[in-house]
Amino acid sequence: MPTAKECLCCHSMSEVRKEMNDGNAKNMIHHEGFIANCLNRHVLKASFYEYIEYNGRPDEPVHETYRHIAYRRFVRWIWGFLGRKNRKILPSCAVNAIRNQFPSQQY
């Protein structure tokens, strides 16, 4: 990750660790909930249409929007609703798995 602040392990985050324990996963990227919520193109397609409804059609390519939606779905799945301008740093393994699934020129 580009900064030390972003180099977080899923095991170091209590909320993520709790979800991993509930799913008996050794790493977040192997958890069935992560795969279903953040990497499944069919699930993200449905969220994409909801995104368009509230935000309009994005200027960026669809796969980049899917990546953005996947990050948002991860946050919603782990922390629920955070509110406007509240942010969480995602575990590096989750970010890299999402970037690999929905690549861009930047990553």
Coordinates of N, CA and C in Angstrom, one line a residue:
M1 N 0.8 -1.2 0.0 CA 0.0 0.0 0.0 C 0.9 1.2 0.0
P2 N 0.4 2.3 -0.5 CA 1.2 3.5 -0.7 C 1.7 4.2 0.6
T3 N 0.9 4.0 1.7 CA 1.3 4.6 3.0 C 1.3 3.6 4.1
A4 N 2.0 3.8 5.1 CA 2.1 2.9 6.3 C 0.7 2.9 6.9
K5 N 0.0 4.0 6.9 CA -1.4 4.0 7.5 C -2.3 3.0 6.8
E6 N -2.1 2.8 5.5 CA -3.0 1.9 4.8 C -2.6 0.4 4.8
C7 N -1.4 0.2 5.4 CA -1.0 -1.2 5.5 C -1.6 -1.9 6.8
L8 N -2.8 -2.2 6.6 CA -3.5 -2.8 7.8 C -3.8 -4.3 7.4
C9 N -3.6 -5.1 8.4 CA -3.9 -6.6 8.3 C -5.3 -6.8 8.8
C10 N -6.1 -7.6 8.1 CA -7.4 -7.9 8.5 C -7.5 -8.5 10.0
H11 N -6.4 -9.1 10.4 CA -6.4 -9.7 11.7 C -6.2 -8.6 12.8
S12 N -5.8 -7.4 12.4 CA -5.5 -6.3 13.4 C -6.8 -5.5 13.6
M13 N -7.9 -5.8 12.9 CA -9.1 -4.9 13.0 C -10.2 -5.8 13.7
S14 N -10.6 -5.3 14.9 CA -11.5 -6.1 15.7 C -12.8 -6.5 14.9
E15 N -13.4 -5.5 14.2 CA -14.7 -5.7 13.5 C -14.5 -6.7 12.4
V16 N -13.4 -6.7 11.7 CA -13.1 -7.6 10.6 C -12.8 -9.0 11.2
R17 N -12.0 -9.0 12.2 CA -11.7 -10.3 12.9 C -12.9 -11.0 13.4
K18 N -13.9 -10.3 13.9 CA -15.1 -10.9 14.4 C -15.8 -11.5 13.2
E19 N -15.9 -10.8 12.1 CA -16.6 -11.4 11.0 C -15.9 -12.6 10.4
M20 N -14.5 -12.6 10.5 CA -13.8 -13.8 10.0 C -14.0 -15.0 10.9
N21 N -14.1 -14.7 12.2 CA -14.4 -15.8 13.2 C -15.7 -16.4 13.0
D22 N -16.7 -15.5 12.7 CA -18.1 -16.0 12.4 C -18.1 -16.9 11.2
G23 N -17.3 -16.6 10.2 CA -17.3 -17.4 9.0 C -16.2 -18.5 8.9
N24 N -15.4 -18.6 10.0 CA -14.3 -19.6 10.1 C -13.3 -19.4 9.0
A25 N -13.0 -18.2 8.6 CA -12.0 -17.9 7.6 C -10.7 -17.5 8.2
K26 N -9.6 -17.9 7.7 CA -8.3 -17.5 8.2 C -7.8 -16.2 7.7
N27 N -8.4 -15.7 6.6 CA -8.1 -14.4 6.0 C -9.4 -13.9 5.4
M28 N -9.6 -12.6 5.4 CA -10.8 -12.0 4.9 C -11.1 -12.3 3.5
I29 N -10.1 -12.4 2.6 CA -10.4 -12.6 1.2 C -10.9 -14.0 0.9
H30 N -10.8 -14.9 1.9 CA -11.4 -16.3 1.7 C -12.8 -16.4 2.3
H31 N -13.2 -15.4 3.0 CA -14.6 -15.5 3.6 C -15.7 -15.4 2.6
E32 N -16.6 -16.3 2.7 CA -17.7 -16.4 1.7 C -18.5 -15.1 1.6
G33 N -18.6 -14.4 2.7 CA -19.3 -13.1 2.7 C -18.5 -12.0 1.9
F34 N -17.2 -12.0 2.0 CA -16.4 -11.1 1.3 C -16.5 -11.4 -0.2
I35 N -16.4 -12.7 -0.6 CA -16.5 -13.1 -2.0 C -17.8 -12.7 -2.6
A36 N -18.9 -13.0 -1.8 CA -20.3 -12.7 -2.3 C -20.6 -11.2 -2.4
N37 N -20.1 -10.4 -1.4 CA -20.4 -9.0 -1.3 C -19.5 -8.1 -2.2
C38 N -18.3 -8.5 -2.3 CA -17.3 -7.6 -2.8 C -16.7 -8.0 -4.2
L39 N -16.8 -9.3 -4.5 CA -16.1 -9.8 -5.7 C -17.1 -10.3 -6.7
N40 N -18.4 -10.6 -6.3 CA -19.4 -11.2 -7.2 C -19.9 -10.1 -8.1
R41 N -19.7 -10.3 -9.4 CA -20.1 -9.3 -10.4 C -21.6 -9.1 -10.5
H42 N -22.4 -10.2 -10.2 CA -23.9 -10.1 -10.2 C -24.4 -9.2 -9.1
V43 N -23.8 -9.4 -7.9 CA -24.2 -8.6 -6.8 C -23.8 -7.1 -7.0
L44 N -22.6 -6.9 -7.6 CA -22.2 -5.5 -7.8 C -23.0 -4.9 -8.9
K45 N -23.4 -5.7 -9.9 CA -24.3 -5.1 -11.0 C -25.6 -4.5 -10.4
A46 N -26.2 -5.3 -9.4 CA -27.4 -4.7 -8.8 C -27.1 -3.5 -8.0
S47 N -26.0 -3.4 -7.3 CA -25.6 -2.2 -6.6 C -25.2 -1.1 -7.5
F48 N -24.7 -1.4 -8.7 CA -24.4 -0.4 -9.7 C -25.6 0.3 -10.1
Y49 N -26.7 -0.4 -10.3 CA -28.0 0.3 -10.7 C -28.5 1.2 -9.6
E50 N -28.3 0.8 -8.4 CA -28.7 1.6 -7.2 C -27.8 2.8 -7.2
Y51 N -26.5 2.6 -7.4 CA -25.6 3.7 -7.5 C -26.0 4.8 -8.5
I52 N -26.3 4.3 -9.7 CA -26.8 5.2 -10.8 C -28.0 6.0 -10.4
E53 N -28.9 5.3 -9.7 CA -30.2 6.0 -9.3 C -29.9 7.2 -8.4
Y54 N -28.9 7.0 -7.5 CA -28.6 8.1 -6.5 C -27.6 9.1 -7.0
N55 N -26.6 8.6 -7.8 CA -25.5 9.5 -8.2 C -25.4 9.8 -9.7
G56 N -26.3 9.2 -10.5 CA -26.2 9.4 -11.9 C -25.2 8.5 -12.5
R57 N -25.1 8.4 -13.8 CA -24.2 7.6 -14.5 C -22.8 8.1 -14.3
P58 N -21.8 7.3 -13.9 CA -20.5 7.7 -13.7 C -19.7 8.0 -15.0
D59 N -18.7 8.8 -14.9 CA -17.9 9.1 -16.1 C -16.8 8.1 -16.3
E60 N -16.5 7.3 -15.2 CA -15.4 6.3 -15.3 C -15.9 5.0 -15.9
P61 N -15.0 4.1 -16.3 CA -15.5 2.8 -16.8 C -16.2 2.0 -15.8
V62 N -17.0 1.1 -16.2 CA -17.9 0.3 -15.3 C -17.0 -0.4 -14.3
H63 N -15.9 -1.1 -14.7 CA -15.2 -1.8 -13.8 C -14.5 -1.0 -12.7
E64 N -14.2 0.3 -13.0 CA -13.7 1.2 -11.9 C -14.8 1.5 -10.9
T65 N -16.0 1.7 -11.4 CA -17.2 2.0 -10.6 C -17.5 0.7 -9.7
Y66 N -17.4 -0.5 -10.3 CA -17.6 -1.7 -9.5 C -16.6 -1.8 -8.4
R67 N -15.3 -1.3 -8.6 CA -14.3 -1.4 -7.6 C -14.7 -0.4 -6.5
H68 N -15.2 0.8 -6.8 CA -15.6 1.7 -5.8 C -16.8 1.2 -5.0
I69 N -17.8 0.5 -5.7 CA -18.9 0.0 -5.1 C -18.5 -1.2 -4.2
A70 N -17.5 -2.0 -4.6 CA -17.0 -3.1 -3.8 C -16.4 -2.6 -2.5
Y71 N -15.7 -1.5 -2.5 CA -15.2 -0.9 -1.3 C -16.3 -0.5 -0.4
R72 N -17.3 0.1 -0.9 CA -18.4 0.6 -0.2 C -19.2 -0.6 0.5
R73 N -19.4 -1.6 -0.3 CA -20.1 -2.8 0.2 C -19.3 -3.5 1.3
F74 N -18.0 -3.5 1.2 CA -17.2 -4.0 2.3 C -17.4 -3.2 3.6
V75 N -17.4 -1.9 3.5 CA -17.6 -1.0 4.7 C -19.0 -1.3 5.3
R76 N -20.0 -1.3 4.4 CA -21.4 -1.6 4.9 C -21.5 -2.9 5.6
W77 N -20.9 -3.9 5.0 CA -20.9 -5.3 5.5 C -20.3 -5.4 6.9
I78 N -19.1 -4.7 7.1 CA -18.4 -4.8 8.3 C -18.8 -3.8 9.4
W79 N -19.0 -2.5 9.0 CA -19.3 -1.5 10.0 C -20.7 -1.0 9.9
G80 N -21.5 -1.4 8.9 CA -22.9 -0.8 8.8 C -22.8 0.6 8.2
F81 N -23.7 1.4 8.6 CA -23.8 2.8 8.0 C -22.9 3.7 8.9
L82 N -22.0 4.3 8.2 CA -21.0 5.2 8.9 C -21.5 6.7 8.9
G83 N -22.2 7.1 7.9 CA -22.6 8.5 7.8 C -21.7 9.2 6.9
R84 N -22.1 10.4 6.5 CA -21.4 11.2 5.6 C -20.0 11.6 6.1
K85 N -19.0 11.5 5.3 CA -17.6 11.9 5.5 C -16.9 11.1 6.6
N86 N -17.5 10.0 7.0 CA -16.9 9.1 8.0 C -16.2 8.0 7.1
R87 N -15.0 7.8 7.3 CA -14.2 6.8 6.5 C -13.5 5.8 7.4
K88 N -13.3 4.6 6.8 CA -12.5 3.6 7.4 C -11.5 3.1 6.5
I89 N -10.3 2.8 7.0 CA -9.3 2.2 6.1 C -9.5 0.7 6.1
L90 N -9.5 0.2 4.8 CA -9.8 -1.2 4.6 C -8.5 -2.0 4.7
P91 N -8.7 -3.3 5.1 CA -7.5 -4.2 5.2 C -6.8 -4.3 3.8
S92 N -5.5 -4.3 3.8 CA -4.8 -4.4 2.5 C -5.2 -5.6 1.7
C93 N -5.4 -6.7 2.3 CA -5.8 -7.9 1.5 C -7.1 -7.7 0.8
A94 N -8.1 -7.1 1.4 CA -9.3 -6.8 0.8 C -9.2 -5.8 -0.4
V95 N -8.4 -4.7 -0.1 CA -8.2 -3.8 -1.2 C -7.5 -4.4 -2.4
N96 N -6.5 -5.2 -2.1 CA -5.8 -5.9 -3.3 C -6.7 -6.9 -4.0
A97 N -7.5 -7.6 -3.3 CA -8.4 -8.6 -3.9 C -9.4 -7.8 -4.8
I98 N -9.9 -6.7 -4.3 CA -10.9 -5.9 -5.1 C -10.2 -5.3 -6.3
R99 N -9.0 -4.8 -6.1 CA -8.2 -4.2 -7.3 C -7.9 -5.3 -8.3
N100 N -7.6 -6.5 -7.9 CA -7.3 -7.6 -8.8 C -8.5 -8.0 -9.6
Q101 N -9.7 -8.0 -8.9 CA -10.9 -8.3 -9.6 C -11.4 -7.3 -10.6
F102 N -11.2 -6.0 -10.2 CA -11.6 -4.9 -11.1 C -10.4 -3.9 -11.3
P103 N -9.5 -4.3 -12.2 CA -8.3 -3.6 -12.4 C -8.5 -2.2 -13.1
S104 N -7.5 -1.4 -12.9 CA -7.4 -0.1 -13.7 C -6.0 0.1 -14.1
Q105 N -5.8 1.2 -14.9 CA -4.5 1.5 -15.3 C -3.6 1.9 -14.1
Q106 N -4.2 2.5 -13.1 CA -3.5 3.0 -11.9 C -3.0 1.9 -11.0
Y107 N -3.7 0.8 -10.9 CA -3.3 -0.3 -10.0 C -2.8 -1.5 -10.7

